[in-house]
XYZ file of C-alpha atoms in Angstrom:
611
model
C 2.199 -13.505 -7.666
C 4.821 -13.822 -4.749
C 3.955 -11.488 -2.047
C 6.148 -10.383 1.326
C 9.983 -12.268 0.640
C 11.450 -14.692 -1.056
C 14.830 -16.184 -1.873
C 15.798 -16.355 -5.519
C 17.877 -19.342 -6.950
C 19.383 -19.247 -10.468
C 19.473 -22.719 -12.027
C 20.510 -24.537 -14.914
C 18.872 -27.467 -16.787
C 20.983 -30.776 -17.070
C 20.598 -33.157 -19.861
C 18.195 -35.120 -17.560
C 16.023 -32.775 -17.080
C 16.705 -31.442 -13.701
C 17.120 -27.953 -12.788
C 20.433 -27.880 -10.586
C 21.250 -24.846 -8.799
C 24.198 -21.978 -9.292
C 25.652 -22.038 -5.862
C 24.750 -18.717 -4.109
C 27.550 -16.607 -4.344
C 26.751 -17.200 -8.064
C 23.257 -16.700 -8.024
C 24.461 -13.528 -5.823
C 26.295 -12.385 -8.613
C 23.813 -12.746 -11.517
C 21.274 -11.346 -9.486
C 23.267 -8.346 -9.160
C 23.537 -8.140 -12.885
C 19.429 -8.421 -13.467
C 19.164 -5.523 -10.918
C 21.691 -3.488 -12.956
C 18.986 -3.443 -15.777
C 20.261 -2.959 -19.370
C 23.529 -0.914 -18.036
C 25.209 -4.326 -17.252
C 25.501 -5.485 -20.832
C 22.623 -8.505 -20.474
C 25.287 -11.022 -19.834
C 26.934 -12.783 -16.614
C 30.488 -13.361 -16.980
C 30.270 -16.934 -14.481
C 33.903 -17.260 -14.180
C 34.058 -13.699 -12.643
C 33.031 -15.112 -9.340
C 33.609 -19.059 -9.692
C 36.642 -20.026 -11.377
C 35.323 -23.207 -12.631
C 33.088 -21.906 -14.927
C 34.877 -19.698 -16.577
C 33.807 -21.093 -19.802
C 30.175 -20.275 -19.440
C 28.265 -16.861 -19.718
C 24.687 -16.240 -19.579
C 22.849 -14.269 -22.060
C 19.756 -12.710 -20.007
C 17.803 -12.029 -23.031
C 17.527 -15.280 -24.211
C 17.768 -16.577 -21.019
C 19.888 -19.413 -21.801
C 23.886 -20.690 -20.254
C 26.348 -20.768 -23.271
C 29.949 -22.422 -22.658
C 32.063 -20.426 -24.753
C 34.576 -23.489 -25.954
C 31.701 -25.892 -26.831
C 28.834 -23.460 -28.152
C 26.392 -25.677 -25.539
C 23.270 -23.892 -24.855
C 20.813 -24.653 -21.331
C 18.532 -23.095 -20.147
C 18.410 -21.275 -16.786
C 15.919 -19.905 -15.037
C 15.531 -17.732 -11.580
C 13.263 -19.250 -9.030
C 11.678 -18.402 -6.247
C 11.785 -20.167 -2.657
C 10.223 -19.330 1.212
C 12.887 -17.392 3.072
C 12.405 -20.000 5.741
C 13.759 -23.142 3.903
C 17.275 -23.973 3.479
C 17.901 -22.000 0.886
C 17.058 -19.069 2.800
C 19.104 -20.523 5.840
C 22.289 -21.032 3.692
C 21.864 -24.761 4.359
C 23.504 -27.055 1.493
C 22.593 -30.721 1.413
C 25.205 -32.696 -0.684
C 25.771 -36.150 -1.245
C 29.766 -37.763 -2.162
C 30.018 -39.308 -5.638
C 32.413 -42.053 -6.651
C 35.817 -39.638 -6.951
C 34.915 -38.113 -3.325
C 33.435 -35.033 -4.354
C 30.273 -33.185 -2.848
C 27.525 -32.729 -4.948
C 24.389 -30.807 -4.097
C 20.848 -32.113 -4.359
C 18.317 -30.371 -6.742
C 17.063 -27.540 -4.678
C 13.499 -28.862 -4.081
C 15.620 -32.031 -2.836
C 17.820 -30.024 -0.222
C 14.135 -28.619 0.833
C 12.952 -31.777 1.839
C 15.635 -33.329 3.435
C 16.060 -29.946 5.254
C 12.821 -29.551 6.506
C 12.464 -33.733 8.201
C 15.779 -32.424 9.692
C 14.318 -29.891 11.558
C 11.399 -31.947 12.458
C 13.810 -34.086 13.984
C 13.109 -37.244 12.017
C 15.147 -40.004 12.064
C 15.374 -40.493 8.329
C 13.360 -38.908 5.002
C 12.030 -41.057 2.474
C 12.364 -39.471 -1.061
C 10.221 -41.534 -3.363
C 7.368 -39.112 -3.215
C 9.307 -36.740 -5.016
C 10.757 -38.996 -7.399
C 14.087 -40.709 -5.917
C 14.339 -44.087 -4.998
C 16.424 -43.295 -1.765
C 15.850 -43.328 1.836
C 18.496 -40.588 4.051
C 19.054 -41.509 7.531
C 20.164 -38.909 9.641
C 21.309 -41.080 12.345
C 24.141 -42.255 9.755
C 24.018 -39.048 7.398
C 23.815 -41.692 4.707
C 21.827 -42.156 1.494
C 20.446 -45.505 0.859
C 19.772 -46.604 -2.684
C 16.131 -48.853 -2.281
C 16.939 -50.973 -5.225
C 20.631 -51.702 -4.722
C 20.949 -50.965 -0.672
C 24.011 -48.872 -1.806
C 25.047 -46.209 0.721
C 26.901 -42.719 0.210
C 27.997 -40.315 2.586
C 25.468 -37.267 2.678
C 26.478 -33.446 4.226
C 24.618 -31.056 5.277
C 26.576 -27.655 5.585
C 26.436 -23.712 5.721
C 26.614 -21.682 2.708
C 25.769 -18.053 2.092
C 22.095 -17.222 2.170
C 20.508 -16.730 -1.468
C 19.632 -13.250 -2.613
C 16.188 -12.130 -0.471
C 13.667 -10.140 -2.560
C 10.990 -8.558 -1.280
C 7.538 -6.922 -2.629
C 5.124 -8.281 -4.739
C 6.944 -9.982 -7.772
C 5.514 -11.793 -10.709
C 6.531 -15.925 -10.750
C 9.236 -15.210 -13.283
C 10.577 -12.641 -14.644
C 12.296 -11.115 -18.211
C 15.326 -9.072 -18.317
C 16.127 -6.476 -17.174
C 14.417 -6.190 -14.477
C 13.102 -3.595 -11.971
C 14.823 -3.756 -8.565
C 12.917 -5.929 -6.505
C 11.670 -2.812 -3.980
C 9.302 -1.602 -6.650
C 7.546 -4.447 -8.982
C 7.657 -3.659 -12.306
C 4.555 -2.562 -14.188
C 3.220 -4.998 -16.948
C 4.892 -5.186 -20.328
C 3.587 -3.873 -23.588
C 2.817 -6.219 -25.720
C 5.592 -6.722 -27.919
C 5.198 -6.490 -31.920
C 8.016 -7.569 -33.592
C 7.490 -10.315 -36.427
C 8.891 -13.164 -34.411
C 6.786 -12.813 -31.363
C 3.328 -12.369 -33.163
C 4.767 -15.012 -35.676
C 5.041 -17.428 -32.697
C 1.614 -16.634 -31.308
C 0.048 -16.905 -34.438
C 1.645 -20.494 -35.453
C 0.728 -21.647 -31.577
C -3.149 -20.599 -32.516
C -3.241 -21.668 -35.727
C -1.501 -25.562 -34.559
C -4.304 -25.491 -31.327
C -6.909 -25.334 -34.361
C -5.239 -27.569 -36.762
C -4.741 -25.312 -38.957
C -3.253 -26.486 -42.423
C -2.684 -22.951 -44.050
C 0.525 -21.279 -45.042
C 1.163 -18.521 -42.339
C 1.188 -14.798 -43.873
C 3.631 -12.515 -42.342
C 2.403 -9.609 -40.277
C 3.591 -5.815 -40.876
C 6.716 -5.401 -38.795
C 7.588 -3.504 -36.018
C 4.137 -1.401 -35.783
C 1.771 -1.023 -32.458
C -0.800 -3.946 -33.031
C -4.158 -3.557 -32.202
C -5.062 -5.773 -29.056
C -5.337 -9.449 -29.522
C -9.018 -10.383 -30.722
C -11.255 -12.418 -28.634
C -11.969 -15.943 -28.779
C -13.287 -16.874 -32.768
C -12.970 -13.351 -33.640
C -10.275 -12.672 -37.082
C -8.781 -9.678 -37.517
C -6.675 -8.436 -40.624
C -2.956 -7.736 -40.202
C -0.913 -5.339 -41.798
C -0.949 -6.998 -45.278
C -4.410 -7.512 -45.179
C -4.492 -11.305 -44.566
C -6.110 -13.019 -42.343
C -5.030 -14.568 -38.986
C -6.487 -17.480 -37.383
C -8.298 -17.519 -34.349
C -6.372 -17.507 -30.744
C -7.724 -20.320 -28.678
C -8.318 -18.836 -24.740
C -5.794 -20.438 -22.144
C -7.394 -21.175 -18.704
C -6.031 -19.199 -16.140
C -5.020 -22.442 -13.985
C -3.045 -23.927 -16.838
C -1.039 -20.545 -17.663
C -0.044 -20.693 -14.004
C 0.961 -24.582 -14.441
C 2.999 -23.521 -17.239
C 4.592 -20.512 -15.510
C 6.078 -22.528 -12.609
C 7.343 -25.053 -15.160
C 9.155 -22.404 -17.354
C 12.494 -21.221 -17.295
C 12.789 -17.605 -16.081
C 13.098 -16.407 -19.225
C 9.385 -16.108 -20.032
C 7.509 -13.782 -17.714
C 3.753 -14.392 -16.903
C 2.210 -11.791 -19.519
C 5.085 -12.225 -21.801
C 3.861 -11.175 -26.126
C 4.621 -14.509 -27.171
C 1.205 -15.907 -25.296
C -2.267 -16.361 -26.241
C -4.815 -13.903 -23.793
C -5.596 -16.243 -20.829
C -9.316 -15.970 -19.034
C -8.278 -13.951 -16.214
C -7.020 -11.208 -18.866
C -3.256 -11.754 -18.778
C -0.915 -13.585 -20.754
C 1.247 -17.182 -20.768
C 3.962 -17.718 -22.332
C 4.069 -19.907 -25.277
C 6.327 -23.256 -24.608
C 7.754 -24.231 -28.290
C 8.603 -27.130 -26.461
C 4.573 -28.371 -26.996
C 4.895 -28.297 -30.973
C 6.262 -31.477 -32.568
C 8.674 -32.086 -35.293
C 6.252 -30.998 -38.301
C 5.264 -27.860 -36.499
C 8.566 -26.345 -35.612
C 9.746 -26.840 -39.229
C 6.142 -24.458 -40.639
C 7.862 -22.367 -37.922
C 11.128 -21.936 -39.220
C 9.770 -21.735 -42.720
C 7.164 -19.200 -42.024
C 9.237 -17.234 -39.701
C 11.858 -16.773 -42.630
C 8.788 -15.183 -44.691
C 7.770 -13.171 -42.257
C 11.217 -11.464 -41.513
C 12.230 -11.266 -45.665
C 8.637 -9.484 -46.170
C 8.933 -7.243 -43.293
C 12.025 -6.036 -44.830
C 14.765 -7.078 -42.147
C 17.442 -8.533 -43.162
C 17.702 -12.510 -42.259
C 21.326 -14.000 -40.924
C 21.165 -17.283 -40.297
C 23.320 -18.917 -37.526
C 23.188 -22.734 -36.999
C 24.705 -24.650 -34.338
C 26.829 -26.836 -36.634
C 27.830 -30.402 -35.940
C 31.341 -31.832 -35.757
C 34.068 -32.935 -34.053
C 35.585 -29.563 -33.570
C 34.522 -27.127 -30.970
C 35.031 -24.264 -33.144
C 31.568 -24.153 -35.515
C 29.384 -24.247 -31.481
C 31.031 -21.660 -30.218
C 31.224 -19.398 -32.900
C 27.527 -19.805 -33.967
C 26.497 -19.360 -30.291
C 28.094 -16.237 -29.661
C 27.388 -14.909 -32.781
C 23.770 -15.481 -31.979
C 24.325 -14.165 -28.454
C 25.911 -10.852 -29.897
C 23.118 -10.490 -32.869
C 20.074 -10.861 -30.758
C 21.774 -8.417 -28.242
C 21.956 -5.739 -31.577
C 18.446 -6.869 -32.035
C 19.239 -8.962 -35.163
C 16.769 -11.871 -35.754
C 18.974 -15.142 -35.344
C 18.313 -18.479 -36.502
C 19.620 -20.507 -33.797
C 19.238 -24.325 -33.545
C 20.391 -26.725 -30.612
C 23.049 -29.339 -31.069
C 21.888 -32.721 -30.460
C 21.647 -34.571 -27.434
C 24.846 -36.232 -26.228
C 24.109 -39.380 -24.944
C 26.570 -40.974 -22.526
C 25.058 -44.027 -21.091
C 22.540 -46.857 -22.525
C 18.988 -47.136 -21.286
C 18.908 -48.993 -17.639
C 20.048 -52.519 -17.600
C 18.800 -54.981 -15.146
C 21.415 -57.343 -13.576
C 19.392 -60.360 -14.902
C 20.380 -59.126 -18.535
C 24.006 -58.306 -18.173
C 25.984 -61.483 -19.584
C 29.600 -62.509 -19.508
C 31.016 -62.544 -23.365
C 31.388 -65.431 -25.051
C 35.211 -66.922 -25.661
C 36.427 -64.397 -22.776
C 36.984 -65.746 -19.663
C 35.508 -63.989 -16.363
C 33.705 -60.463 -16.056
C 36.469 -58.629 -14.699
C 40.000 -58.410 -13.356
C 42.044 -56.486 -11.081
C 45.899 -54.407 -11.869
C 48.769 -56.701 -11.490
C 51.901 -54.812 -11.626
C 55.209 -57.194 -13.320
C 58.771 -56.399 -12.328
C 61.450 -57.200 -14.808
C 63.099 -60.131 -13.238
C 65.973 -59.531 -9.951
C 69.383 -59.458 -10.878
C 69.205 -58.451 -14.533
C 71.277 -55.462 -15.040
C 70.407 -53.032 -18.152
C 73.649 -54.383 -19.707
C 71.997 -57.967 -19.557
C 68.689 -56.921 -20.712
C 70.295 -55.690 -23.821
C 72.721 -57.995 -25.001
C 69.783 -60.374 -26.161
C 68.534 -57.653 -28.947
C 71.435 -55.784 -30.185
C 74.524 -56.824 -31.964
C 77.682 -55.369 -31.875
C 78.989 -53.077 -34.377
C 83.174 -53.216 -34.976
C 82.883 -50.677 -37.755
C 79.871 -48.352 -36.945
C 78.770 -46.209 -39.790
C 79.900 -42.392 -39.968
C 76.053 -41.142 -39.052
C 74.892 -39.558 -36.131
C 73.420 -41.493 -32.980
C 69.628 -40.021 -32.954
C 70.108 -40.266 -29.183
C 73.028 -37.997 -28.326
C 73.199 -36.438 -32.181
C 76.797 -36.853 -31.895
C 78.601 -39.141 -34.633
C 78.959 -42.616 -33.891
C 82.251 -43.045 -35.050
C 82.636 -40.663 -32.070
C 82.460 -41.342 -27.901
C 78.447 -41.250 -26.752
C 77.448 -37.476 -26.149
C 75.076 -38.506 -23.153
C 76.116 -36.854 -19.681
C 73.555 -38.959 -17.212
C 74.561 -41.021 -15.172
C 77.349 -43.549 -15.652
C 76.689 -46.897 -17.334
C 78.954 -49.549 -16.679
C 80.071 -49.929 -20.658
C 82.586 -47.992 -23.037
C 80.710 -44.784 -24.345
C 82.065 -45.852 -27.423
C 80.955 -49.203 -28.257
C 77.862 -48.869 -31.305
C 75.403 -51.778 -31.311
C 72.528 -52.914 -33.995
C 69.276 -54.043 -33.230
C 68.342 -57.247 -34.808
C 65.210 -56.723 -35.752
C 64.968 -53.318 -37.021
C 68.340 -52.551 -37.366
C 68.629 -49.276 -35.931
C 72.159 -48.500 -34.776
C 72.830 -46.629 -31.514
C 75.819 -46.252 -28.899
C 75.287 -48.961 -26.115
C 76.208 -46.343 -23.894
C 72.674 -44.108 -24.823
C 70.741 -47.262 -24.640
C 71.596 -48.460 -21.305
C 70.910 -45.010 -20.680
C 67.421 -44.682 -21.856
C 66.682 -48.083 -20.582
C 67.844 -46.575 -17.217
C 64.995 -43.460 -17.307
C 62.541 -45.952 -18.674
C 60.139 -48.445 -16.833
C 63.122 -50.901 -16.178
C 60.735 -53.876 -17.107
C 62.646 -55.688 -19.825
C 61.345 -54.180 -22.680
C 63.431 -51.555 -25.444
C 61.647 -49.505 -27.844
C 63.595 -48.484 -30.584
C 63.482 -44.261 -30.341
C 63.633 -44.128 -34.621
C 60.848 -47.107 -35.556
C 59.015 -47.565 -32.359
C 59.478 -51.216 -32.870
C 59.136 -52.896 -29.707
C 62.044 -55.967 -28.174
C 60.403 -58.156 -25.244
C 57.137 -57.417 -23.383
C 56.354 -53.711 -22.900
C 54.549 -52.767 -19.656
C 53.290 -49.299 -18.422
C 52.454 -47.526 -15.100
C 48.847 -47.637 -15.030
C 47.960 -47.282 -11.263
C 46.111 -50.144 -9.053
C 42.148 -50.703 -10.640
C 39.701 -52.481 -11.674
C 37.990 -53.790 -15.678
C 34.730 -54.995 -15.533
C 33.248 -56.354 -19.024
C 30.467 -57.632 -19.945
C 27.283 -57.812 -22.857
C 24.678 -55.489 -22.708
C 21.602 -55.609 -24.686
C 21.734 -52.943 -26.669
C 23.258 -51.775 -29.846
C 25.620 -48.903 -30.801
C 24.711 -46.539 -33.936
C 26.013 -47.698 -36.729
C 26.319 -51.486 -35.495
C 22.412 -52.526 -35.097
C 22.762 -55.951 -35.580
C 24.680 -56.641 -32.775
C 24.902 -56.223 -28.965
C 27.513 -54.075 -26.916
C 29.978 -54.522 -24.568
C 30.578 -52.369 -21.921
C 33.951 -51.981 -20.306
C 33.896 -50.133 -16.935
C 37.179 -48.765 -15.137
C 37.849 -48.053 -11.608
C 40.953 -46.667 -10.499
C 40.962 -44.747 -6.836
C 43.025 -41.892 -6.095
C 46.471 -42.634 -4.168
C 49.902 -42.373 -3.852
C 52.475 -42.273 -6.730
C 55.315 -45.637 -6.426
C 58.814 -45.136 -8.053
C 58.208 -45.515 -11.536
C 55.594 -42.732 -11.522
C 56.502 -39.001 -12.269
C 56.258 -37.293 -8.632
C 57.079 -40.806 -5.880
C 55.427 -40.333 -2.718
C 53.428 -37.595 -4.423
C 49.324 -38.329 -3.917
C 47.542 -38.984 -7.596
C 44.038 -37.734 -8.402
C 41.474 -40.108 -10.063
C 39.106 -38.087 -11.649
C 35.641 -39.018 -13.807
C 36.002 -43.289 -12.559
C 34.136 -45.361 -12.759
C 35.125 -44.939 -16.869
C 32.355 -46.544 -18.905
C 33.719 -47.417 -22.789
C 31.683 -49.596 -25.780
C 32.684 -51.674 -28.291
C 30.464 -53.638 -30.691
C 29.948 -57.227 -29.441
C 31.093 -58.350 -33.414
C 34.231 -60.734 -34.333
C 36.680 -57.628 -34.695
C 34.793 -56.204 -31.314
C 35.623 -58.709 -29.121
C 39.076 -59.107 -30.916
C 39.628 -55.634 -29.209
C 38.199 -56.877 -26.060
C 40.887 -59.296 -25.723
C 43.674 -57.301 -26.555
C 42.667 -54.169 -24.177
C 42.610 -57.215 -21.632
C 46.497 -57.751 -22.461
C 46.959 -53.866 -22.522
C 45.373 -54.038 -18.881
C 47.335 -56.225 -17.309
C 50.748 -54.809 -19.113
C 49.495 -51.556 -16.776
C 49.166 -49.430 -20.452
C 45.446 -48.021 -20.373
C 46.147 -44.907 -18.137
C 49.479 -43.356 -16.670
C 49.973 -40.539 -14.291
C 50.356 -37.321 -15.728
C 49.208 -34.234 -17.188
C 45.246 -33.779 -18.302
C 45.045 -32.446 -21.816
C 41.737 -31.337 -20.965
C 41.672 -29.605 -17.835
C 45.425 -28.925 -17.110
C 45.666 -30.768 -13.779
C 49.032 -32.483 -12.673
C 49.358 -35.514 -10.760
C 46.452 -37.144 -11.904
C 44.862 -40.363 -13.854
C 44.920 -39.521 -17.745
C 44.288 -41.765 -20.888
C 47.860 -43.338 -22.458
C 47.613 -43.222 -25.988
C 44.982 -45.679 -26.256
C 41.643 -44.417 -27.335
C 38.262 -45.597 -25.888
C 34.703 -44.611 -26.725
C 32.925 -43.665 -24.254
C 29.781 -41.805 -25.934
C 26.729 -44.743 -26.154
C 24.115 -43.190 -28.440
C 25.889 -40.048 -30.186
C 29.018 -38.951 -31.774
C 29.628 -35.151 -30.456
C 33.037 -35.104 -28.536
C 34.101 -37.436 -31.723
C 34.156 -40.417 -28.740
C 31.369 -42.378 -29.636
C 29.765 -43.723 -32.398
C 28.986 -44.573 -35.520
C 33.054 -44.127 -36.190
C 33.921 -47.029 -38.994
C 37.093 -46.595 -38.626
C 37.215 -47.072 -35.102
C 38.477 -50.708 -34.631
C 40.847 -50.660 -36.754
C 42.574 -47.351 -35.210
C 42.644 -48.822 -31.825
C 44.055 -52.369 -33.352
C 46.872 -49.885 -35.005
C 47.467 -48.038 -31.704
C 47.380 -51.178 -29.497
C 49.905 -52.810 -32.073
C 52.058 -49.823 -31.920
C 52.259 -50.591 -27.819
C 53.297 -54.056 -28.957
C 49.932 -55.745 -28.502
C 48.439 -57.992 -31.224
C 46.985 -61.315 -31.461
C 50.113 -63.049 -30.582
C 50.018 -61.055 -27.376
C 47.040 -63.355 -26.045
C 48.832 -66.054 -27.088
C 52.278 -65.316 -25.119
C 49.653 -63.892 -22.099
C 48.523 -67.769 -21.508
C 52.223 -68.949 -21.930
C-alpha cells in the first residue's frame, strides 16, 4: 500500500522492454478518464490531447495501448512515484538523438539523474541501474562508456504529474474510485475465464497433466480452498489444488505488473497474508498457453456462451490488426469473451556486433562513401544535349504528341517558356523510337534535372546517364555475421545511411527552403550471396547518381520538405517480415534489380562508373 501522496505516471511498454512514460499532460488526461469511472466509456482517445498519437487509444479494461491503423497492442500501466522526485517537480530529463530530437529517459532514469542534480554532483554514473553511460552536468552531456560517444542531455520544466492522495493499493483496475476515498476490495470475480486461468496456473505449479474441466459459469463461487484441499465445481469435477503464494513474492510481482492487474485481482492464487496476486501468463511457456487456449474454449462452449474468435492476423496489410483489435476492444467492452492473440515481434536490428567482427565485403572496394553531386557539362544547351538521341522527322506521322496531346502534324501545344527551336519540328528517338515535337522535349528537359540525361515520357527508356537529387550523405557497408530469414547459409550486409537535415539547392522542389531528415541513420540488409552483392554494387552506382532519396512529400506521415525514399526499395526489417520490409521476401532481389534497371542502372552501369 501507498500511503500520504504520490504522483501517478501512465506508461507504455516498448519492444525492449522498457516502460517509457506518456508525457504528463497525457497521463493528466487518462487519469481524468480512470476517475470518471465507467461513465467515460473505458477508453482514452490519446490524440484528444497530443496530436501525435492520434492513432492510439487505450482500452482500460484490458489495460493495453492499441494503434488503430496497425492493430499493435502494449501494454500500459499507471505507476506510482514520491511527490518529491522529478516527476512530482515537473522536471524532464531528455537526451538528443541522431535527427536532433529530445527524447526522455525512462522515468526511474530521469529520477536518478534528477536527484545527483540536486545533490550537486558533478556527474551520475548509470551502470547501477543498467546503462552503460556516465552524465556530466558540468557539460550536460551523456557519455557512452564503451564507445566515449557524447549527446547533448536537457533537463527542463514540464507540468507536474497527477498527485493522488490517501491510501491506494500498488496498482489498480478500472474504473477506479477517486483517489480521496480508496476503494474497498474486489469480489472475487467468477466468470469462466478468470477461474479458468487460476485453475490452469495451479494445476501447471503442480505439474499437472490432466485435461482441465470447465467450471459452472457466471455463479458466486464458494471461497478458494486452502492449500491441498479439492473442492468440486459446478459440474461436479474436480479441481486441482492452488499452491499458496508468499506474500513477499505477490508484492515482487505487483510492482513488476502493468496496472492492469490490481493486488487482490480473481485471476490469483490466495497469498499467505490472505490477499490475492495476480496471475502473470507471461510465467507459462509455449505448451501451457496452448492447454490454455484449448481448455478455455471448453470452458466457455460448456458454460453456454457463445465463443467469437478474433485473431490478430498476419500480413502485409494493416487492415486484418486493426480490425481484429478493435473488434476485440469493442467485444470485451460488451462483455463478450475474445480470443485475442499478439502479432509477432518486429525485429529491426541484428543482435550486437562487435567492431572486431564487422568486415569489408569481398570484390567491393572500401566501407563507405560520401554524395558527390555531377553537373551536366558547361556550355551544353538543351538543344545540344538532344541532337545526339533523336532524329529528325520531315514527314511526322498524323498522331498526337503524348506531351502536349496536340497532333504532330500540328505546331507544339506547350506554353512554357520559349525554347530556342521551331515548335514545329517532330524528332524520333533512336533507340526506342518514340516520336515527339523537339519543341516539348527541350521543354521537359528544361523542368528536369538538366544533367544530360532524357527519359522517354511513353517507354521510360533512359538516353545518357540519369542522375537524381538525393541530398549530401553518407553509405556505409559492410558484412555482418549474421543471417537473414530465409537466407541461413549466408552472412548479411548491412547498408547504413546518413543524410543531415539542410537547405534545399536549385534543383530541389522549395530552393533556399530548409529540408528535414527524419529516421537517419537508415539501416537496410541484403543477403551477402552472388545476386546480394550484385545489388550492393549497383545501389553503389544509384548512390553516387544522387537516386536513393529525393526531397519531397512523406507517404507515410504527410510532411513536406523532407528526406523520402525515390522509388527504390530497401529492407530494412532484420529478423521479421511485418511492415512487408524485411525478410524472407524471394522475390526481393530481383524487384530491386527491375526497379534499379528501370532508373537506368544495370551491370553495365559499374562498368561505365570505372570508365
Amino acid at each position: 500500500m501507498l500511503l500520504a501522496s504520490a504522483v501517478v505516471v501512465w506508461e507504455w511498454l516498448n519492444e525492449h522492454g522498457r516502460w517509457r512514460p506518456y508525457s504528463p499532460a497525457v497521463s493528466h488526461h487518462i487519469e481524468a478518464v480512470v476517475r470518471a469511472g465507467p461513465r467515460a466509456g473505458g477508453s482514452v482517445v490519446l490524440g484528444q490531447v497530443d496530436s501525435r498519437l492520434a492513432p492510439y487509444i487505450i482500452d482500460l479494461q484490458s489495460m493495453n495501448q492499441f494503434r488503430q491503423d496497425t492493430g499493435t497492442l502494449r501494454p500500459v500501466r499507471r505507476n506510482y512515484y514520491d511527490p518529491s522526485s522529478a516527476p512530482g517537480k515537473g522536471v524532464v530529463w531528455e537526451w538528443e538523438n541522431d535527427n536532433g530530437s529530445w527524447t526522455p529517459y525512462d522515468m526511474e532514469v530521469g529520477i536518478t539523474i534528477q536527484h545527483a542534480y540536486e545533490k550537486q554532483h558533478p556527474w551520475i554514473d548509470l551502470t547501477p541501474i543498467g546503462f552503460s553511460y556516465v552524465i556530466d552536468f558540468s557539460t550536460m552531456g551523456q557519455i557512452n562508456r564503451q564507445t566515449q560517444r557524447q549527446r547533448r542531455v536537457r533537463r527542463r520544466l514540464d507540468l507536474v504529474y497527477p498527485m493522488v492522495t490517501g491510501t491506494l493499493a500498488k496498482a489498480q483496475s478500472w474504473p477506479a474510485s477517486p483517489a480521496s476515498a480508496p476503494a474497498p476490495a474486489a469480489p472475487a470475480c467468477s466468470c469462466p475465464q478468470c477461474v479458468l486461468v487460476m485453475s490452469v496456473k495451479a494445476a501447471v505449479a503442480h505439474g499437472s497433466t490432466a485435461p482441465l474441466q470447465p467450471p459452472a459459469a457466471r455463479k458466486n463461487l464458494p471461497p478458494a480452498p486452502g492449500p491441498g484441499a479439492k473442492s468440486p465445481d459446478g459440474l461436479g469435477t474436480i479441481r486441482a489444488p492452488v499452491r499458496t503464494v508468499p506474500s513477499q513474492a505477490i508484492r515482487r510481482q505487483a510492482s513488476s505488473t502493468p496496472a492492469g492487474g490490481t493486488v487482490g485481482s480473481p485471476a490469483s492464487p490466495p497469498g499467505a497474508n490472505g490477499k490475492t496476486g495476480r496471475v502473470a501468463l507471461a510465467t507459462l511457456n509455449r505448451t501451457n498457453l496452448q492447454r490454455l487456449a484449448i481448455a478455455q474454449s471448453r470452458v466457455l462452449i460448456a458454460s453456454g456462451v457463445p465463443t467469437v474468435p478474433v485473431k490478430n492476423l498476419n500480413g502485409s496489410s494493416p487492415v486484418n490488426p486493426a480490425l481484429a483489435g478493435i473488434t476485440g476492444i469493442l467485444m470485451s467492452a460488451a462483455g463478450l469473451p475474445v480470443c485475442l492473440t499478439r502479432p509477432p515481434k518486429l525485429v529491426l536490428h541484428p543482435p550486437p556486433v562487435s567492431k572486431s567482427e564487422i568486415k569489408s565485403i569481398p570484390g567491393v572496394s572500401n566501407t563507405s562513401r560520401k554524395t558527390t553531386k555531377k553537373q551536366a557539362k558547361k556550355g551544353k544547351t538543351p538543344e545540344e544535349v538532344l541532337k545526339k538521341y533523336l532524329q529528325k522527322v520531315r514527314h511526322p506521322p498524323d498522331e498526337d504528341c503524348t506531351i502536349c496531346m496536340e497532333r504532330l502534324t500540328a505546331p507544339s501545344g506547350y506554353k512554357g517558356l520559349q525554347p530556342t527551336v521551331k515548335p514545329d519540328l517532330v524528332g524520333k528517338l533512336s533507340r526506342c523510337g518514340h516520336i515527339y515535337h523537339i519543341y516539348c522535349l527541350v521543354a521537359m528537359y528544361n523542368n528536369g534535372n538538366k544533367d544530360g540525361s532524357l527519359q522517354c515520357p511513353t517507354c521510360k527508356t533512359i538516353y545518357g546517364v540519369k542522375t537524381g537529387t538525393q541530398p549530401p550523405g553518407k553509405m556505409e557497408y559492410h558484412l555482418i555475421p549474421h543471417s537473414l530469414p530465409g537466407h541461413p547459409d549466408c552472412k548479411t550486409i548491412r547498408i547504413i545511411y546518413s543524410i543531415p537535415p539542410g537547405i534545399q539547392g536549385p534543383e530541389h522542389p522549395n530552393p533556399g527552403k530548409s529540408f528535414s531528415a527524419r529516421g537517419f541513420p537508415r539501416h537496410c540488409y541484403l543477403p551477402d550471396s552472388e545476386k546480394g552483392r550484385k545489388v550492393l554494387k549497383l545501389l553503389l552506382v544509384a548512390w553516387d547518381r544522387r537516386l536513393i532519396f529525393a526531397i519531397g512529400t512523406s507517404s507515410t506521415t504527410g510532411e513536406s520538405d523532407t528526406v523520402i525514399w525515390n522509388e527504390v526499395h530497401h529492407k530494412t526489417e532484420f529478423g521479421s517480415n511485418l511492415t512487408g520490409h524485411g525478410y524472407p521476401d524471394a522475390n526481393y532481389l530481383d524487384n530491386v534489380l527491375a526497379e534499379l534497371a528501370a532508373q537506368g542502372i544495370s551491370e553495365d552501369s559499374t562498368a561505365q562508373e570505372k570508365d
